[in-house]
Structures are given as C-alpha cells and as structure tokens.
GROMACS .gro file of C-alpha atoms in nm:
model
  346
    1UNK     CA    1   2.360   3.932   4.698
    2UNK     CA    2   2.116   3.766   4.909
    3UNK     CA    3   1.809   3.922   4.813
    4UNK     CA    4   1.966   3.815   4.441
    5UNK     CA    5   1.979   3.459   4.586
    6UNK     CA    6   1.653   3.485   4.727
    7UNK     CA    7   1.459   3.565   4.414
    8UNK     CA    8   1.686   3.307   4.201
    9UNK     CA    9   1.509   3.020   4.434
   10UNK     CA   10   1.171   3.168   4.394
   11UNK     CA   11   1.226   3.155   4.029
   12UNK     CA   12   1.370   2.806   4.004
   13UNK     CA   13   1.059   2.677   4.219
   14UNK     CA   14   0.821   2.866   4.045
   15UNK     CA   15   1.019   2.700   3.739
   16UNK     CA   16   0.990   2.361   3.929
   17UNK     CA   17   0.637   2.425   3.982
   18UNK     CA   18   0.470   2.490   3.667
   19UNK     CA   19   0.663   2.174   3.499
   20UNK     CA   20   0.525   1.958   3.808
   21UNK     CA   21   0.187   2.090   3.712
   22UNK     CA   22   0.181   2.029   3.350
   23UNK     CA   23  -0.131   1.908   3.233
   24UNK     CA   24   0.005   1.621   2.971
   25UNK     CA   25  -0.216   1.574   2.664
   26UNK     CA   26  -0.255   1.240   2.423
   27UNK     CA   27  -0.309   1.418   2.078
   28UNK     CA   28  -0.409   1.233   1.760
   29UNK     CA   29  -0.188   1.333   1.441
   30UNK     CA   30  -0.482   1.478   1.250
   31UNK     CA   31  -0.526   1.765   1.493
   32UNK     CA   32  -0.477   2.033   1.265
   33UNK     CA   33  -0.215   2.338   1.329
   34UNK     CA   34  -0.520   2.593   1.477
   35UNK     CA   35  -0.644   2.342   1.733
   36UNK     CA   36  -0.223   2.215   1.846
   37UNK     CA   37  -0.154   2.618   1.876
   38UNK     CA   38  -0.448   2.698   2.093
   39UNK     CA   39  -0.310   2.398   2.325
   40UNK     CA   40   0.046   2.541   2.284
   41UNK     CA   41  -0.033   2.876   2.438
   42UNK     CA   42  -0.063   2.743   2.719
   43UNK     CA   43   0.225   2.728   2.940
   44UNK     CA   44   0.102   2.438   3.120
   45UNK     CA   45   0.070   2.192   2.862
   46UNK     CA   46   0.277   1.901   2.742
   47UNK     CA   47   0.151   1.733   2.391
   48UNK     CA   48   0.202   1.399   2.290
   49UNK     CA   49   0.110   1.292   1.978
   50UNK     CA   50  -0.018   0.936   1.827
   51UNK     CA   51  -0.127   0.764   1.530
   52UNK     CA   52  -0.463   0.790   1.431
   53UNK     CA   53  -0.427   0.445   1.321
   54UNK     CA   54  -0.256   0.313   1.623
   55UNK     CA   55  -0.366  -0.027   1.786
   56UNK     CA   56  -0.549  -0.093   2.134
   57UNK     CA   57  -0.247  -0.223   2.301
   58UNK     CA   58  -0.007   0.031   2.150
   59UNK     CA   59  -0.226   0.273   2.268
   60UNK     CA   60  -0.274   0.130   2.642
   61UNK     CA   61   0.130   0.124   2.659
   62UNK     CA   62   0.139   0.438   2.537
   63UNK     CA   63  -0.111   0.583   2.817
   64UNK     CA   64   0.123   0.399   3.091
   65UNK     CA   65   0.421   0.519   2.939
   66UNK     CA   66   0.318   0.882   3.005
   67UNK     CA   67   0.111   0.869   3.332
   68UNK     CA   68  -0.090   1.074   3.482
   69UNK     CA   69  -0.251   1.171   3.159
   70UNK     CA   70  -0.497   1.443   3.206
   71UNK     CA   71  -0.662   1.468   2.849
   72UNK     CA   72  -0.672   1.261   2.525
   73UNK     CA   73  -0.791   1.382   2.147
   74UNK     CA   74  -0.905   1.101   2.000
   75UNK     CA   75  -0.963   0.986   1.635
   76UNK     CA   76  -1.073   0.670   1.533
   77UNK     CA   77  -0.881   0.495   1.872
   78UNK     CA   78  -1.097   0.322   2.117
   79UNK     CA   79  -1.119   0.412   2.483
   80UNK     CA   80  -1.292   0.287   2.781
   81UNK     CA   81  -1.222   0.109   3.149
   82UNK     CA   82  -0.842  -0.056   3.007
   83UNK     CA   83  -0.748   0.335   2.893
   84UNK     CA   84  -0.889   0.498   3.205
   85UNK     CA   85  -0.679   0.262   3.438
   86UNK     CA   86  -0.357   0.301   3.196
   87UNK     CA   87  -0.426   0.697   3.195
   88UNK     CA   88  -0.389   0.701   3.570
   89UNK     CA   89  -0.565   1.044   3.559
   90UNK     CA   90  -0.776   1.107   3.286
   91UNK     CA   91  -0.973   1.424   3.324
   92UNK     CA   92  -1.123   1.467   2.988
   93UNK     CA   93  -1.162   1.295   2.660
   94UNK     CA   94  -1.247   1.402   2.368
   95UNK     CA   95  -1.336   1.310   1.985
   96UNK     CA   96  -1.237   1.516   1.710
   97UNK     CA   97  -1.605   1.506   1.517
   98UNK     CA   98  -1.970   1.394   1.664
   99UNK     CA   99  -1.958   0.992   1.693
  100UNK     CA  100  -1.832   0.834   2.022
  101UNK     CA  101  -1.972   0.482   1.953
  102UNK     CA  102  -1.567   0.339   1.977
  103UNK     CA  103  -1.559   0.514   2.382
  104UNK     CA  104  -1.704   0.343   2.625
  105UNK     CA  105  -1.959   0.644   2.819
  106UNK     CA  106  -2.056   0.430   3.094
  107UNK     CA  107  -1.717   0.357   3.254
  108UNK     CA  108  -1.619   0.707   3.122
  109UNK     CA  109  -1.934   0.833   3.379
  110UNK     CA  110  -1.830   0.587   3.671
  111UNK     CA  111  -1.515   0.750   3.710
  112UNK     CA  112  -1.657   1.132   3.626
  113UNK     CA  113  -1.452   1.199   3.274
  114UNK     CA  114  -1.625   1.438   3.083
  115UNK     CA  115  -1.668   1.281   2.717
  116UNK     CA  116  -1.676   1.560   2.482
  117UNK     CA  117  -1.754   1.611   2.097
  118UNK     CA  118  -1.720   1.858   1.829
  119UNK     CA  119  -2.099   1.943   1.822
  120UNK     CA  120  -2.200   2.089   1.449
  121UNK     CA  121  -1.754   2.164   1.356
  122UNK     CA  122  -1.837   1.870   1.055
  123UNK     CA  123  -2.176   1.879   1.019
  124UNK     CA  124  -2.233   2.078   0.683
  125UNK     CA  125  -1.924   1.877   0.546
  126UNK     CA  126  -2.130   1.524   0.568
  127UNK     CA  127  -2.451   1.705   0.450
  128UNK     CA  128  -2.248   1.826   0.174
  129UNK     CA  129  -2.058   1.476   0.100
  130UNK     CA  130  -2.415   1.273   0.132
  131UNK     CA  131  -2.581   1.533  -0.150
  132UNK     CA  132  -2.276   1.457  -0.363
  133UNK     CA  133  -2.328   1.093  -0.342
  134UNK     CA  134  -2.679   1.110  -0.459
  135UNK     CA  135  -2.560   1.393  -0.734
  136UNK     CA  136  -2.298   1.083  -0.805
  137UNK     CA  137  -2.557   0.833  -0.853
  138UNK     CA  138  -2.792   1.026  -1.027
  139UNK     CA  139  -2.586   1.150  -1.284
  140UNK     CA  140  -2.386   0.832  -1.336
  141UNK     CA  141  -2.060   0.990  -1.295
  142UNK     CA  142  -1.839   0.679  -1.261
  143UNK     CA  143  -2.010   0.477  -1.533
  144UNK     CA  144  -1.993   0.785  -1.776
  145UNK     CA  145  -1.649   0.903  -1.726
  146UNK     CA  146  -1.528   0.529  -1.775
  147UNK     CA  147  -1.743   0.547  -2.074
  148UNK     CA  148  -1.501   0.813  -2.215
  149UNK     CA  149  -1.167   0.703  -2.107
  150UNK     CA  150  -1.228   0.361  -2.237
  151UNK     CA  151  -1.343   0.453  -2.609
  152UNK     CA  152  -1.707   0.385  -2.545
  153UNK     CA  153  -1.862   0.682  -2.651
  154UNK     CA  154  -2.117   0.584  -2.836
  155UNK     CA  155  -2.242   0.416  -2.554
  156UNK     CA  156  -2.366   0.696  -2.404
  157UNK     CA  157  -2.694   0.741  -2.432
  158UNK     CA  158  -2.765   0.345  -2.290
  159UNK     CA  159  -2.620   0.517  -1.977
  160UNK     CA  160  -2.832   0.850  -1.930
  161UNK     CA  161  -2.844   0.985  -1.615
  162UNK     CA  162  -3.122   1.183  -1.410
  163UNK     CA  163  -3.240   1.459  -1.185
  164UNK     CA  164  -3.286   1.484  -0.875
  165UNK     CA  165  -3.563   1.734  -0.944
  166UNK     CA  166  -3.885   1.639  -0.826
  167UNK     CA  167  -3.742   1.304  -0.697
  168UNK     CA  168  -3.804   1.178  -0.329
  169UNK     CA  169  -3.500   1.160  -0.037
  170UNK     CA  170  -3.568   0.984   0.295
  171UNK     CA  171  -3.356   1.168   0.559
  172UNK     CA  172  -3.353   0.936   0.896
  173UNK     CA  173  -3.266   1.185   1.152
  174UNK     CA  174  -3.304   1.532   1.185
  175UNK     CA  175  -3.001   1.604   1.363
  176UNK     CA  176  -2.730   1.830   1.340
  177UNK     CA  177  -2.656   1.652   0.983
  178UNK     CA  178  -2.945   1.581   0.883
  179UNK     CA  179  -3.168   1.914   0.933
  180UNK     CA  180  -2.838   2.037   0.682
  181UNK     CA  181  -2.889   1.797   0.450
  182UNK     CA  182  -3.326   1.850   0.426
  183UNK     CA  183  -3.211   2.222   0.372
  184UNK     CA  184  -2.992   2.129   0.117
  185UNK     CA  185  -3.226   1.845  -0.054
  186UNK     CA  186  -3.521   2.113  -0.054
  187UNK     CA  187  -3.309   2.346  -0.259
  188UNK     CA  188  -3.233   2.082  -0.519
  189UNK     CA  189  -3.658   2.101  -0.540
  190UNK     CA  190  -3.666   1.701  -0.389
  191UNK     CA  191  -3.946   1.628  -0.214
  192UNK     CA  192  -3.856   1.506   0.122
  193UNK     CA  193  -3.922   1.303   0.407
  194UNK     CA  194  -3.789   1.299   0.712
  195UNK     CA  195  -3.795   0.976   0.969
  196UNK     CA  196  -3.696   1.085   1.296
  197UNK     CA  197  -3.910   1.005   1.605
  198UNK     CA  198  -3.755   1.228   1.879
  199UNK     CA  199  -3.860   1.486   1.653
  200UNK     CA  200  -4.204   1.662   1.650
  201UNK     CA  201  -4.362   1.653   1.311
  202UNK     CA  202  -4.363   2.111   1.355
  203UNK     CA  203  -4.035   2.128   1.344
  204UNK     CA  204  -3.975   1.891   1.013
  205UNK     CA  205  -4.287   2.039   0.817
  206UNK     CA  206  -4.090   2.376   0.882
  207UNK     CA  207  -3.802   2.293   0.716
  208UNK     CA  208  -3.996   2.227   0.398
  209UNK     CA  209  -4.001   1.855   0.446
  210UNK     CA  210  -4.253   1.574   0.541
  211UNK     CA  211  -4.267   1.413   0.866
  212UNK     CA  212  -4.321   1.053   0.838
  213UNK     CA  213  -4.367   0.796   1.187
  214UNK     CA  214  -4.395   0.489   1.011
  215UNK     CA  215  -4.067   0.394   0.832
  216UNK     CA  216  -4.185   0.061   0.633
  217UNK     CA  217  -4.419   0.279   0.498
  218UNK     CA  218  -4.216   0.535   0.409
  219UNK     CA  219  -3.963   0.358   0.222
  220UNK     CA  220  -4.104   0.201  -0.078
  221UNK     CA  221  -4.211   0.634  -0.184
  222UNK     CA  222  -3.812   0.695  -0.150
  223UNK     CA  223  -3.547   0.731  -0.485
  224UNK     CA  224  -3.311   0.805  -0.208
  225UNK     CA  225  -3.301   0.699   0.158
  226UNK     CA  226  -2.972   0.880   0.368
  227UNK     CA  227  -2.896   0.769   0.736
  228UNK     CA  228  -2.819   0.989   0.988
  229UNK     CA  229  -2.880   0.874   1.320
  230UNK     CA  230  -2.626   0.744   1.612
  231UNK     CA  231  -2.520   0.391   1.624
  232UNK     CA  232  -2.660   0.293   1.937
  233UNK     CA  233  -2.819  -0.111   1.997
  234UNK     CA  234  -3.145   0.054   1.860
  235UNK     CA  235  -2.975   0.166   1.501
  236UNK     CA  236  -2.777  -0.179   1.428
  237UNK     CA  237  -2.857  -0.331   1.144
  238UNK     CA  238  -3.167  -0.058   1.096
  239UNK     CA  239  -3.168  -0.138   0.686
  240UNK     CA  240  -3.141  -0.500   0.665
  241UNK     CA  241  -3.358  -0.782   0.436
  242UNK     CA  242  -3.678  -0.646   0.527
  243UNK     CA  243  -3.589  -0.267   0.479
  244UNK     CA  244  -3.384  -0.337   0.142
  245UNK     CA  245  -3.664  -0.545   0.013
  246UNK     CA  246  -3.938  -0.260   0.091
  247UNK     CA  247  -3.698   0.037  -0.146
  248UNK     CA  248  -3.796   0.063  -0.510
  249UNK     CA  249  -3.587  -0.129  -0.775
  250UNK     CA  250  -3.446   0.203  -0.866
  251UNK     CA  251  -3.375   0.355  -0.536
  252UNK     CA  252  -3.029   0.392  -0.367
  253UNK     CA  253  -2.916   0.374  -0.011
  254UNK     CA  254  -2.635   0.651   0.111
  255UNK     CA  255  -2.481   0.581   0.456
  256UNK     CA  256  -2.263   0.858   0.551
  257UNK     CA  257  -2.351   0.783   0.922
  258UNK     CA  258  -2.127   0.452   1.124
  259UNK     CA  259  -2.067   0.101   0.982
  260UNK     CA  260  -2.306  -0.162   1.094
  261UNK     CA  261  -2.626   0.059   1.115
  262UNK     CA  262  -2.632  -0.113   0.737
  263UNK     CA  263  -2.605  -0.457   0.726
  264UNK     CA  264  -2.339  -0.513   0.455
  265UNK     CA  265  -2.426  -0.889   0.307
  266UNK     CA  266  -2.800  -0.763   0.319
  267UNK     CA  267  -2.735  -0.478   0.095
  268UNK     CA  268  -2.488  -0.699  -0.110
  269UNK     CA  269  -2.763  -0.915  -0.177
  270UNK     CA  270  -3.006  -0.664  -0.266
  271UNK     CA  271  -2.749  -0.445  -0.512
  272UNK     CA  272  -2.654  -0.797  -0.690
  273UNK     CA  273  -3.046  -0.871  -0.711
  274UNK     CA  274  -3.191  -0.610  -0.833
  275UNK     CA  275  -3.330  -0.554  -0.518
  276UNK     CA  276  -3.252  -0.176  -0.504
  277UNK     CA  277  -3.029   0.004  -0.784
  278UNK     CA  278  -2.733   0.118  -0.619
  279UNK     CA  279  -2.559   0.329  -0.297
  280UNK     CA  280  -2.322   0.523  -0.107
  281UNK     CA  281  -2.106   0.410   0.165
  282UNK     CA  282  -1.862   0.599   0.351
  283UNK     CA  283  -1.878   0.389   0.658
  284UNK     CA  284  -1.821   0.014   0.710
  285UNK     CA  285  -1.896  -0.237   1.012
  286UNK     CA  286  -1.516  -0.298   1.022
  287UNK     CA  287  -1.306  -0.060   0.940
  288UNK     CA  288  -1.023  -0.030   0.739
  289UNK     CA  289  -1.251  -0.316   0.557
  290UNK     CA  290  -1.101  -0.648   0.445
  291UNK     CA  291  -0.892  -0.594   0.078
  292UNK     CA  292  -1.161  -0.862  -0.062
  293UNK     CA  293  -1.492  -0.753   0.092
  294UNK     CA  294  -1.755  -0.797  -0.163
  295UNK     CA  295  -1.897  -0.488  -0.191
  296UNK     CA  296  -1.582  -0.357  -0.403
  297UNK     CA  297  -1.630  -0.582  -0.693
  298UNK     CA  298  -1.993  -0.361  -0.725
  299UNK     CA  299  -1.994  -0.129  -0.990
  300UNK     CA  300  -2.339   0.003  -0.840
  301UNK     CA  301  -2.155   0.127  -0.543
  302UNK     CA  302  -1.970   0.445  -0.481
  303UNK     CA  303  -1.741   0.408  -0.174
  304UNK     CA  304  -1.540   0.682   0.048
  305UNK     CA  305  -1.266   0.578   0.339
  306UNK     CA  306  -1.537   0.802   0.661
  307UNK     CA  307  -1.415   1.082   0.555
  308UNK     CA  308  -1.717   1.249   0.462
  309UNK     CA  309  -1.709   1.472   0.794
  310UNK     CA  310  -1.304   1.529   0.699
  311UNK     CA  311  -1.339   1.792   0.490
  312UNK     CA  312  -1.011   2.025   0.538
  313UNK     CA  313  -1.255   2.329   0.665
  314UNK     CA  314  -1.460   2.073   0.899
  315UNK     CA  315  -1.116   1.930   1.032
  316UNK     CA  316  -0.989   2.275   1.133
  317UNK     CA  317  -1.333   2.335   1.240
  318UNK     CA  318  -1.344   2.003   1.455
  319UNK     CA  319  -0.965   2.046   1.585
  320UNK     CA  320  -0.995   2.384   1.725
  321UNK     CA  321  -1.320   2.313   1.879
  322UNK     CA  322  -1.166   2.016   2.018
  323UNK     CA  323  -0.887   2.196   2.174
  324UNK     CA  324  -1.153   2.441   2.331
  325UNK     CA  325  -1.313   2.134   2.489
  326UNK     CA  326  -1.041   2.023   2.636
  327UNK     CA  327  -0.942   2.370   2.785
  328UNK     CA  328  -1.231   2.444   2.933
  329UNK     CA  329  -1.249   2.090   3.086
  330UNK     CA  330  -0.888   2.118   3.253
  331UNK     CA  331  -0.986   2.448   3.414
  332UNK     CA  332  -1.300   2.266   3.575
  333UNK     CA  333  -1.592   2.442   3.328
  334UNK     CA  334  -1.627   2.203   3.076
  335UNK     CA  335  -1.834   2.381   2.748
  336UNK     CA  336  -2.187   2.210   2.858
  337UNK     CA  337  -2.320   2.158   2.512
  338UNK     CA  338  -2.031   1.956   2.384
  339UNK     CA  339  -2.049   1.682   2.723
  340UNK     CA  340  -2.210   1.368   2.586
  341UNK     CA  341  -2.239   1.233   2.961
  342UNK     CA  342  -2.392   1.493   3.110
  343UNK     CA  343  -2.447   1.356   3.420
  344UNK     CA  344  -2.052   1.423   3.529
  345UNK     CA  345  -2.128   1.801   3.541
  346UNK     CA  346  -2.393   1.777   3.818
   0.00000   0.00000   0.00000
C-alpha cells in the first residue's frame, strides 16, 4: 500500500509538472487542421486561438490575459515592443506566409525572439495568382463576360482581347516569387525582364529572362510590370508619378506584393488619364480599404482581398510549416532558413 502511495504522488507531480510546463501558444484562426495537429501532438502545448482580424488592443489584452506566452502564429495582427511586454515570455513568433512588414524585427532582436516565416509554403500560389491577373487583363475577362450577361453581344468585337505571346513582363525581384513567376512568364513565350539589383545578371539570363539595372529605362519596353520585392523604406511608393508616367499607354501594373510599395492616388491618376491602361491589385496601403476608395469605381482595375498567397494548398503549405517553426524554436533549434533576424541565433 505504500509503494501504491508512493507511485500515485510521482504520478500526480509528474501530472503537476508537465501542465506547469506547458508551452502556451497564440494561434490565428486560419491555421489550417495539418499545422493545429502537428502542435496538438505535443503533450506540452496549450493553443489559444484569435481572430485574424482582431484589433491591436484586443490583441495586447489578450497576450496579458494568458501570460507567459511562449509562441504566437500570426496573420495579418501586428506585433512589436507593446506585444513583447504583454507576452511576458515570448520565445518565438511567427507569420503564416513570407511578409513581416506589420512585426516590428528590431525590438523583436533586442529581446532575442526568433521572427520566423514560411519561406517558399505560398510562393507558387502568388506566381500563379499574378500570371492570372495579366491572363485577366489581357483577355478582357471582366469586360467580356459583362458583355454577355448584359445583352451586349454584338459588342464584342470593340472589346477584343490579346496575347500575351511575344509581349514584354517586367518582374521586380527575383525572389522566391518572382524567379516562379519568370519561369512561368517564359513558358507563356513573354519576353522578360527582370529588375532586381541584389541579383547578378548570370543567374536572371539563366532563367531565360533579361537582366536589366536601370529601371526608368526599363519600363517604358514593358506591356506588363509585376512587383515582387519586400516593403522596406527603400520599396515605398517605388511606382509613383514618375514611374506611371514612364509605362506605355497600353501597359498594366500587377501588385501582388504589400500595399504602399504603389502609390494608390498616383496610379488613380494615371488609370483615369490614360496614363497606363489598366492593373492588378491584391494589396492596398490600408487594409481592409475604405468602402469608397476610388480605385473601385475603375473598371480598368481587377482587385483581390491579399489573398493571392491564400491559396487552400499554399495555406496548408504555410500552416504546417508554421507549426514546424515554432517547434523547432521551443526546443531551442530554431529551422535557420526560416529566422528573418538572424542575428538571435548567434
């Protein structure tokens, strides 16, 4: 009976023990099932989930409602030196997808927190969502399927669409996106240029596509110019009076990469003008946008809610990877390639 007793009490503070050292997790709602089940196998986890829409100070509350929290997935939410304080004991954070420009590295790096991203889990989903957009344009597939719902057929042929054969894409960037999208472009038999300058002009010309260092220059040759570079103090505002005014009159702009790297009442001016003939805009400077911002009353403009890296393959992708980041940080080997701040590993 008391050897019975004796292992009882080792149990119950064994018990005790594992839920003191729960590792408790702020988890984003979009987290798909793969990426939540990886977390739940582990019998030291505790989940929490929030909004993806949720607001700064719900947020903050909601951090010092559950300290110490040890790891956050985020979506959209914001986090820096307010969250880290609220957290009490952040050890990792992480984005589901590639962009961080809403998390705040530097304080993140003062106080050693890994930032970690989803590498390439969405990258052939944007590549894939910023070809469609030109495919979109191209073929004037809003203009002619209102043509047919509305009783306009006849009007057809004052609409006629073209191909992208032959044509010329700018891709700015060669990253993870955009190296998808040149492979992609040079398949469609475009002729493409690539603006990038952290990359050598070997590795473009490889890929079937033409380096080019000066991007003035390069702009008025394009039909198509897609972004996909960071937003960083460098990018803001990147295609603004100057830029617009240097496309062709029949060109069109696709940003698939962060609001603001475009500025919006530039390019209003420029699709209302004449200025350049239409575009593609996933992203927005604010987002949600405001219900009246002036770019919806364009017909010239196709328009997506950033979700061109939300495919449901690149979200189950992103999610799983995301829960591998966070893993591996918790157990003090955080995956090297995915740490944004690298400095916190040395």
């Amino acid at each position: 009976a008391m050897m019975l007793r004796i292992c009882d009490d080792n149990e119950e503070q064994a018990g005790d023990e594992m839920a003191t050292n729960k590792k408790k997790l702020l988890i984003v709602e979009t987290l798909s099932p793969d990426g939540r089940a990886l977390l739940q196998e582990r019998g030291d986890i505790e989940m929490i989930e929030f909004p993806n829409t949720i607001s700064a100070a719900d947020f903050n509350a909601m951090l010092r409602a559950h300290a110490p929290v040890n790891g956050v997935a985020l979506g959209a939410t914001a986090f820096g030196a307010n969250e880290i304080v609220s957290s009490g004991e952040m050890k990792v954070v992480t984005r589901i997808g590639v962009g961080y420009d809403a998390v705040d590295v530097t304080a993140l790096s003062a106080h050693r927190i890994p930032l970690m991203t989803t590498g390439v889990a969405n990258s052939p989903s944007v590549a894939e969502c910023a070809l469609f957009m030109m495919l979109a344009l191209a073929k004037r597939a809003a203009e002619l399927d209102t043509l047919v719902k509305t009783g306009n057929w006849t009007k057809r042929l004052v609409t006629i669409p073209y191909d992208l054969l032959g044509r010329t894409a700018l891709v700015i960037g060669f990253g993870r996106i955009g190296t998808r999208l040149v492979k992609r472009l040079v398949a469609m038999e475009m002729n493409v240029l690539v603006y990038d300058p952290f990359k050598s002009a070997a590795e473009i010309e490889q890929a079937g596509a033409e380096s080019v260092s000066d991007l003035d220059a390069a702009l008025p040759r394009a039909d198509f110019v897609s972004i996909h570079c960071p937003k960083s103090p460098e990018t803001v505002n990147l295609f603004s009076t100057a830029q617009l005014q240097k496309m062709k009159p029949t060109a069109y702009l696709i940003n698939t990469a962060r609001g603001g790297i475009v500025d919006e009442a530039a390019l209003h001016a420029a699709l209302t003008s004449g200025t350049i003939a239409g575009a593609g805009i996933d992203v927005f400077a604010q987002e949600p946008p405001r219900p009246d911002h002036p770019l919806f009353a364009l017909d010239n403009v196709i328009m997506a809610p950033h979700v061109a890296g939300v495919t449901r393959e690149a979200l189950d992708r992103m999610s799983l990877q995301t829960a591998k980041n966070i893993l591996s940080a918790l157990d003090g080997h955080p995956i090297r390639e995915n740490v944004i701040n690298q400095d916190v590993l040395n």
